[in-house]
Coordinates of C-alpha atoms in Angstrom, one line a residue:
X247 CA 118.2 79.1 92.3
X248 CA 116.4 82.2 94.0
X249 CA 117.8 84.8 96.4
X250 CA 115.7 87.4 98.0
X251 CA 116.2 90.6 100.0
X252 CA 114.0 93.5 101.7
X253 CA 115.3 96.2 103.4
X254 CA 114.0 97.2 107.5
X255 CA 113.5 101.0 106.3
X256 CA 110.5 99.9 104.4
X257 CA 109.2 99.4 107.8
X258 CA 109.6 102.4 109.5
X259 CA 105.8 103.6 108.8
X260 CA 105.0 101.6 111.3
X261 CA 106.9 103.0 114.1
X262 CA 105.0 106.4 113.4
X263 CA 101.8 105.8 113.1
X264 CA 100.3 108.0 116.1
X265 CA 101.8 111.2 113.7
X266 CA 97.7 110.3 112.4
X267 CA 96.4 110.0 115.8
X268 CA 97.7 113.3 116.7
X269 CA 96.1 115.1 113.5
X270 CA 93.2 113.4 114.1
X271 CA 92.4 114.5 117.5
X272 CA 93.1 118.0 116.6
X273 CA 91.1 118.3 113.4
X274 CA 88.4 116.9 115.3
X275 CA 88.6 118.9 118.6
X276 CA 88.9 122.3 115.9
X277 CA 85.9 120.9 114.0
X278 CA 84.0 120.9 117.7
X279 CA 84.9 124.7 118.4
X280 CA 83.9 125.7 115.0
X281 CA 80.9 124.4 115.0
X282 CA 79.7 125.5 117.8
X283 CA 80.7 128.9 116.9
X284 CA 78.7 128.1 113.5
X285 CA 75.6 127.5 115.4
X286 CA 75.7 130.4 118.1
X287 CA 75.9 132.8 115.1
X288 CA 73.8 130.9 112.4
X289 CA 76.9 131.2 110.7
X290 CA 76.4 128.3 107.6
X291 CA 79.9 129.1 106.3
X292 CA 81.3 128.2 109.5
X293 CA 79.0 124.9 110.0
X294 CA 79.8 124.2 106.4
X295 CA 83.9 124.5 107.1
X296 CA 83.1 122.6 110.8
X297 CA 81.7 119.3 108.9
X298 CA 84.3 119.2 106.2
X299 CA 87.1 119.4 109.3
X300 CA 85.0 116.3 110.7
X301 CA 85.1 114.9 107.0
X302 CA 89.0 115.0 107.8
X303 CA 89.0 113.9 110.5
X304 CA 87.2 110.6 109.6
X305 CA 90.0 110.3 106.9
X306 CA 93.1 111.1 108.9
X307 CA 91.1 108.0 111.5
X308 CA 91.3 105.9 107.8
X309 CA 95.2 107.0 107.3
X310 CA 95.8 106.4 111.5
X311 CA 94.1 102.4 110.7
X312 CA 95.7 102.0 107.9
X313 CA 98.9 102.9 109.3
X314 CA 98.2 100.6 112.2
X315 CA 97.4 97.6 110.0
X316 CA 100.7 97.9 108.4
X317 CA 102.8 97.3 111.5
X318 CA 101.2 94.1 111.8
X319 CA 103.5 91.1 111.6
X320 CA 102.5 88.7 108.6
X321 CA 100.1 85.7 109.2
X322 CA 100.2 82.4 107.9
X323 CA 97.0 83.7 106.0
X324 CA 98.3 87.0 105.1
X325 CA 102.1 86.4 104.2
X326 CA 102.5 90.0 103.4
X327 CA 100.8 91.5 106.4
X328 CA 98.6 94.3 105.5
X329 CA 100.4 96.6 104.1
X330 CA 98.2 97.1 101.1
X331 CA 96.0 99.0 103.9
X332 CA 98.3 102.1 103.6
X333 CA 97.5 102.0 99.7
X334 CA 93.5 101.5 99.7
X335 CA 93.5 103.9 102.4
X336 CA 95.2 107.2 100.3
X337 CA 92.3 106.1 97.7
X338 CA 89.6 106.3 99.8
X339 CA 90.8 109.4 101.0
X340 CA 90.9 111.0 97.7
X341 CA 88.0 109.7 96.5
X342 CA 86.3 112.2 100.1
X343 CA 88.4 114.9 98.6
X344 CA 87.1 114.4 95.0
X345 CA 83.3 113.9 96.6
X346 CA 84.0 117.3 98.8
X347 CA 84.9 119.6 95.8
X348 CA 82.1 118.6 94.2
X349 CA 80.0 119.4 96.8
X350 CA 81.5 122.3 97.3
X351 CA 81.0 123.6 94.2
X352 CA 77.7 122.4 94.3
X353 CA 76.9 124.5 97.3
X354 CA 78.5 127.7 96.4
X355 CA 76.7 127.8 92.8
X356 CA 73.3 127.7 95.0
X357 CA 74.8 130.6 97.4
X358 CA 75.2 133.1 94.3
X359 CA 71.4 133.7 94.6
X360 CA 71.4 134.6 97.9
X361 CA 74.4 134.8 100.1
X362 CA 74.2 134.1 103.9
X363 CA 74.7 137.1 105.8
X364 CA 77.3 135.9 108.1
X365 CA 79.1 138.0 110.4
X366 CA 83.0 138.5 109.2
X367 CA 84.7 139.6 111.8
X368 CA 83.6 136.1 113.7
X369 CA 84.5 134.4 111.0
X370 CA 88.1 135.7 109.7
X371 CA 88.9 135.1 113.6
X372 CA 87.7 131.2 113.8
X373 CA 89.4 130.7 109.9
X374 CA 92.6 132.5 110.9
X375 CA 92.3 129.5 113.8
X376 CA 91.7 127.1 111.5
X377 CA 94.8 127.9 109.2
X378 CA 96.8 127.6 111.9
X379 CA 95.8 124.1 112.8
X380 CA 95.5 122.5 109.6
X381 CA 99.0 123.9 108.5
X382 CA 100.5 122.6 111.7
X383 CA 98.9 119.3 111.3
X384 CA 100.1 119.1 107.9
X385 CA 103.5 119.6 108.8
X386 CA 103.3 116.5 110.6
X387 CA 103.5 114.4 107.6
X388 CA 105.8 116.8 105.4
X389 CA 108.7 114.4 105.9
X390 CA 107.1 111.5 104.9
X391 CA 104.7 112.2 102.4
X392 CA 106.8 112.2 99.5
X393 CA 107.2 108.4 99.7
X394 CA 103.9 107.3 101.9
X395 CA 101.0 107.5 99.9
X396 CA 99.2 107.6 103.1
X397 CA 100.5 110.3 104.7
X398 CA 100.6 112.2 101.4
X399 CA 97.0 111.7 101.4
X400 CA 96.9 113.0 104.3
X401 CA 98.7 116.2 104.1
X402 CA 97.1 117.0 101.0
X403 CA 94.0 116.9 102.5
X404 CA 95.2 119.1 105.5
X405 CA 96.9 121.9 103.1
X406 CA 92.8 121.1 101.6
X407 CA 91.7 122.7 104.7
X408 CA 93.9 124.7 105.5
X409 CA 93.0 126.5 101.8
X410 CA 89.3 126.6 102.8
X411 CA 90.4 128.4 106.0
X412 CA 92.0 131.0 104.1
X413 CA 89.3 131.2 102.0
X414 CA 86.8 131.8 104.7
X415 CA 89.6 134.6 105.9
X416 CA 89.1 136.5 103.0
X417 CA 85.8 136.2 102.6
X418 CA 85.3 137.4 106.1
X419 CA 87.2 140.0 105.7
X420 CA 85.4 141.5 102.5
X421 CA 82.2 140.9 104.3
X422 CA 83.2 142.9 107.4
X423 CA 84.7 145.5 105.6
X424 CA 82.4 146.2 102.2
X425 CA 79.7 143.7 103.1
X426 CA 80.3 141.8 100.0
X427 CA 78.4 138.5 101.0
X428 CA 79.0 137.3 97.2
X429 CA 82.9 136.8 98.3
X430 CA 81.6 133.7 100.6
X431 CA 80.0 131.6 97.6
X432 CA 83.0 132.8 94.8
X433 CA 85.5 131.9 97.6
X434 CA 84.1 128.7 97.8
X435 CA 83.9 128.2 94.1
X436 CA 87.4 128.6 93.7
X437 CA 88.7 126.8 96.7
X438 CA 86.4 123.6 95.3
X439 CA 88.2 123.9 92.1
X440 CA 91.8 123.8 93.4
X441 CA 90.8 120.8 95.5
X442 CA 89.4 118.7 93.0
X443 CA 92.2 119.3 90.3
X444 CA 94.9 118.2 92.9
X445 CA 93.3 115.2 94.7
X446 CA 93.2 113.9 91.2
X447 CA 96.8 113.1 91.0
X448 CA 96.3 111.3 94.1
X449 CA 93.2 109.4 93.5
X450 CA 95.2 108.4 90.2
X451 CA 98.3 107.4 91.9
X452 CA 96.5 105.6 95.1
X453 CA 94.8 103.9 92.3
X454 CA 97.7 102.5 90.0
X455 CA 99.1 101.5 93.5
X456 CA 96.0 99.2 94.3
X457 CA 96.2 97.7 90.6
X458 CA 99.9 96.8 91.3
X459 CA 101.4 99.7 88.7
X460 CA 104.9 99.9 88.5
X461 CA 105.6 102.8 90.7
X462 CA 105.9 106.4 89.8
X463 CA 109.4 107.4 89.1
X464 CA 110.6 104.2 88.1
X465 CA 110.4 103.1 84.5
X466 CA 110.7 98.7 83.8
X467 CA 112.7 99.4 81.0
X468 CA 115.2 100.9 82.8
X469 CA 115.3 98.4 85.6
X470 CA 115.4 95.5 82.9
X471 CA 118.0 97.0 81.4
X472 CA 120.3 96.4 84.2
X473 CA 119.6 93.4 85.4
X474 CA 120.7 92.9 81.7
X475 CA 124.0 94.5 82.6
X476 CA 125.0 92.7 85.2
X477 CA 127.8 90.1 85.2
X478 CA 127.2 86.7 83.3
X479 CA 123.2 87.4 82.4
X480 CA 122.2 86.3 78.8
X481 CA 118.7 87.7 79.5
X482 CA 116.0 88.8 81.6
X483 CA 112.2 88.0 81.9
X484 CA 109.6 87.7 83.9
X485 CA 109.5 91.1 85.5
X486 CA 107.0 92.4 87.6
X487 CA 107.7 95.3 89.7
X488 CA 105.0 96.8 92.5
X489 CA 104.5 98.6 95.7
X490 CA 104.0 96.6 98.7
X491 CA 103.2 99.1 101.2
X492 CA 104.5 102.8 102.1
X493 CA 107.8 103.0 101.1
X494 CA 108.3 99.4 100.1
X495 CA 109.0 98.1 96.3
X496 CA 108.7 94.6 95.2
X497 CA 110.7 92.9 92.3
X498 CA 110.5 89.2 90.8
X499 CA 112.3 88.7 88.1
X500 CA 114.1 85.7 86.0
X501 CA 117.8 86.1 85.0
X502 CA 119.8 83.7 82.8
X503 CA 123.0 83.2 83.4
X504 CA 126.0 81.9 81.5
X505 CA 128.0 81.0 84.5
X506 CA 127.1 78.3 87.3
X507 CA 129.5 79.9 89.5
X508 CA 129.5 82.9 92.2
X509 CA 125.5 82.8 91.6
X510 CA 125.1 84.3 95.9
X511 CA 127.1 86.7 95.6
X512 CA 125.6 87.9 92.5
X513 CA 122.5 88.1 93.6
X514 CA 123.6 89.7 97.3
X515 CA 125.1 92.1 94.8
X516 CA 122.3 93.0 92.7
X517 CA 119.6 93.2 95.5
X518 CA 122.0 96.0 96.9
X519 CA 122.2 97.4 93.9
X520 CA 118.9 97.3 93.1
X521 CA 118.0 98.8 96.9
X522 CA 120.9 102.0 96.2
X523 CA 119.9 102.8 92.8
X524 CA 115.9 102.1 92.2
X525 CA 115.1 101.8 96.0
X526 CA 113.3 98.0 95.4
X527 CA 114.5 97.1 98.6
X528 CA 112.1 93.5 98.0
X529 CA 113.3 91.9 95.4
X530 CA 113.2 87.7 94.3
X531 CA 115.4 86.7 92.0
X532 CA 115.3 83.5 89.8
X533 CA 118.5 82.3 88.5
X534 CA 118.3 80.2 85.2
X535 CA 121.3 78.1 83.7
X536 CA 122.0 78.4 80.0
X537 CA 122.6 80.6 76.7
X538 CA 118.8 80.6 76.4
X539 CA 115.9 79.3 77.9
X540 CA 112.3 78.6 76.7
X541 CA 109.5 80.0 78.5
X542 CA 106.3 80.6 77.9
X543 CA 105.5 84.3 76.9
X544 CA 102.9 85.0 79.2
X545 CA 103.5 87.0 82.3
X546 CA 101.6 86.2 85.3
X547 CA 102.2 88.7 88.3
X548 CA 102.8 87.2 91.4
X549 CA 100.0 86.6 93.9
X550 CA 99.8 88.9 97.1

């Protein structure tokens, strides 16, 4: 006997999808005024900041797809939809943020041997601009991102820029006031630093998502370990645990029981529980009769 639930708030990514449109068209309306500004002043730190903003903009278009894709309705090819978008999505995102540190750094090493003279006052006024509109973008996705790897791609990458920004602010402002054109490739240097040390996290977690990890904050052994506390079961195997989507958690799992009776509302009962205490709100369950079963002892994750 199987049962199977899944809650309708897993779904509700899909309902705000154009939250990426919106950032998206901003970042690359921003990235359009800044460069220009960057080219009317031969200002290279403001070119250089204009084509990373367009770098985020092409990633927040990745995040607004992805998001898109995952309010399809499943297929008769593609039982799950394509959820799994919203997870290879984040990765390619990081994997950007991870390639623009490096590049960063890259650039701002060469700089230390001769810094551009670039005007500061210009561009502490276009930054200051820029901080504004990459922290209001980002606060777009502030709800969600703590259980959409999507959109915490996403706002990672907009507190990213908005971190430049303030880094080209300062810099500006040491080279209007001292002319200290040095600040402009140590500001840099820094900012590509902080960037690539937290994209890791998510490049990592996107990652472990794609590979079908368990996901983070939830531990097998603890979620074995009630199933083995529930009424009647004798034991538990066959567990595979994994992230469907944003904000959706998958569970199959075999239970022996020692009872033939009550078995539906046993398992209504434990996909509840299951939803309220873990938040797997898809889980299958496979009821077997008996004291003890025999089963092979090879796991094989279910195909998705």
């Amino acid at each position: 006997m199987q049962g199977h639930s899944h809650g309708h708030h897993g779904h509700r990514h899909a309902s705000h999808h154009h939250v990426f449109a919106w950032a998206m068209w901003i970042n690359l309306a921003y990235s359009g005024i800044e460069a220009g500004f960057g080219l009317a002043t031969n200002s290279l730190a403001l070119i250089s900041d204009a084509l990373h903003n367009l770098g985020d903009a092409v990633g927040l278009a990745l995040a607004w797809g992805a998001a898109w894709m995952a309010s399809q309705a499943p297929t008769e090819r593609h039982t799950f939809g394509w959820r799994r978008a919203t997870q290879l999505s984040p990765l390619f995102n990081a994997v950007l943020l991870v390639g623009f540190s490096g590049a960063l750094l890259w650039e701002a090493i060469g700089r230390f041997q001769n810094p551009p003279q670039v005007p500061g006052a210009l561009v502490m006024a276009v930054a200051g601009l820029g901080i504004a509109v990459n922290l209001g973008t980002a606060a777009l996705f502030l709800r969600g991102q703590k259980t959409d790897l999507n959109k915490r791609g996403a706002y990672l990458h907009l507190l990213a820029d908005a971190a430049v920004s303030l880094a080209a602010v300062i810099a500006g402002l040491g080279i209007w006031w001292r002319q200290w054109y040095w600040l402009d490739p140590l500001t840099a240097l820094l900012v590509a630093l902080v960037i690539g040390i937290g994209s890791w996290h998510l490049l990592k977690a996107s990652f472990m998502q794609a590979m079908d990890a368990v996901p983070e904050g939830l531990e097998k052994g603890e979620v074995e370990a009630f199933l083995q506390a529930r009424p009647g079961v004798v034991a538990v195997h066959h567990v595979h645990i994994w992230s469907l989507g944003a904000e959706e958690i998958a569970l199959t799992a075999h239970i022996v029981r020692d009872t033939v009776d009550g078995h539906d509302g046993f398992i209504d009962a434990t996909n509840q529980a299951l939803q309220e205490r873990f938040g797997i709100n898809h889980a299958t369950l496979q009821i077997e009769l008996g004291e003890s079963c025999h089963h092979d002892h090879h796991d094989h994750a279910p195909h998705h």
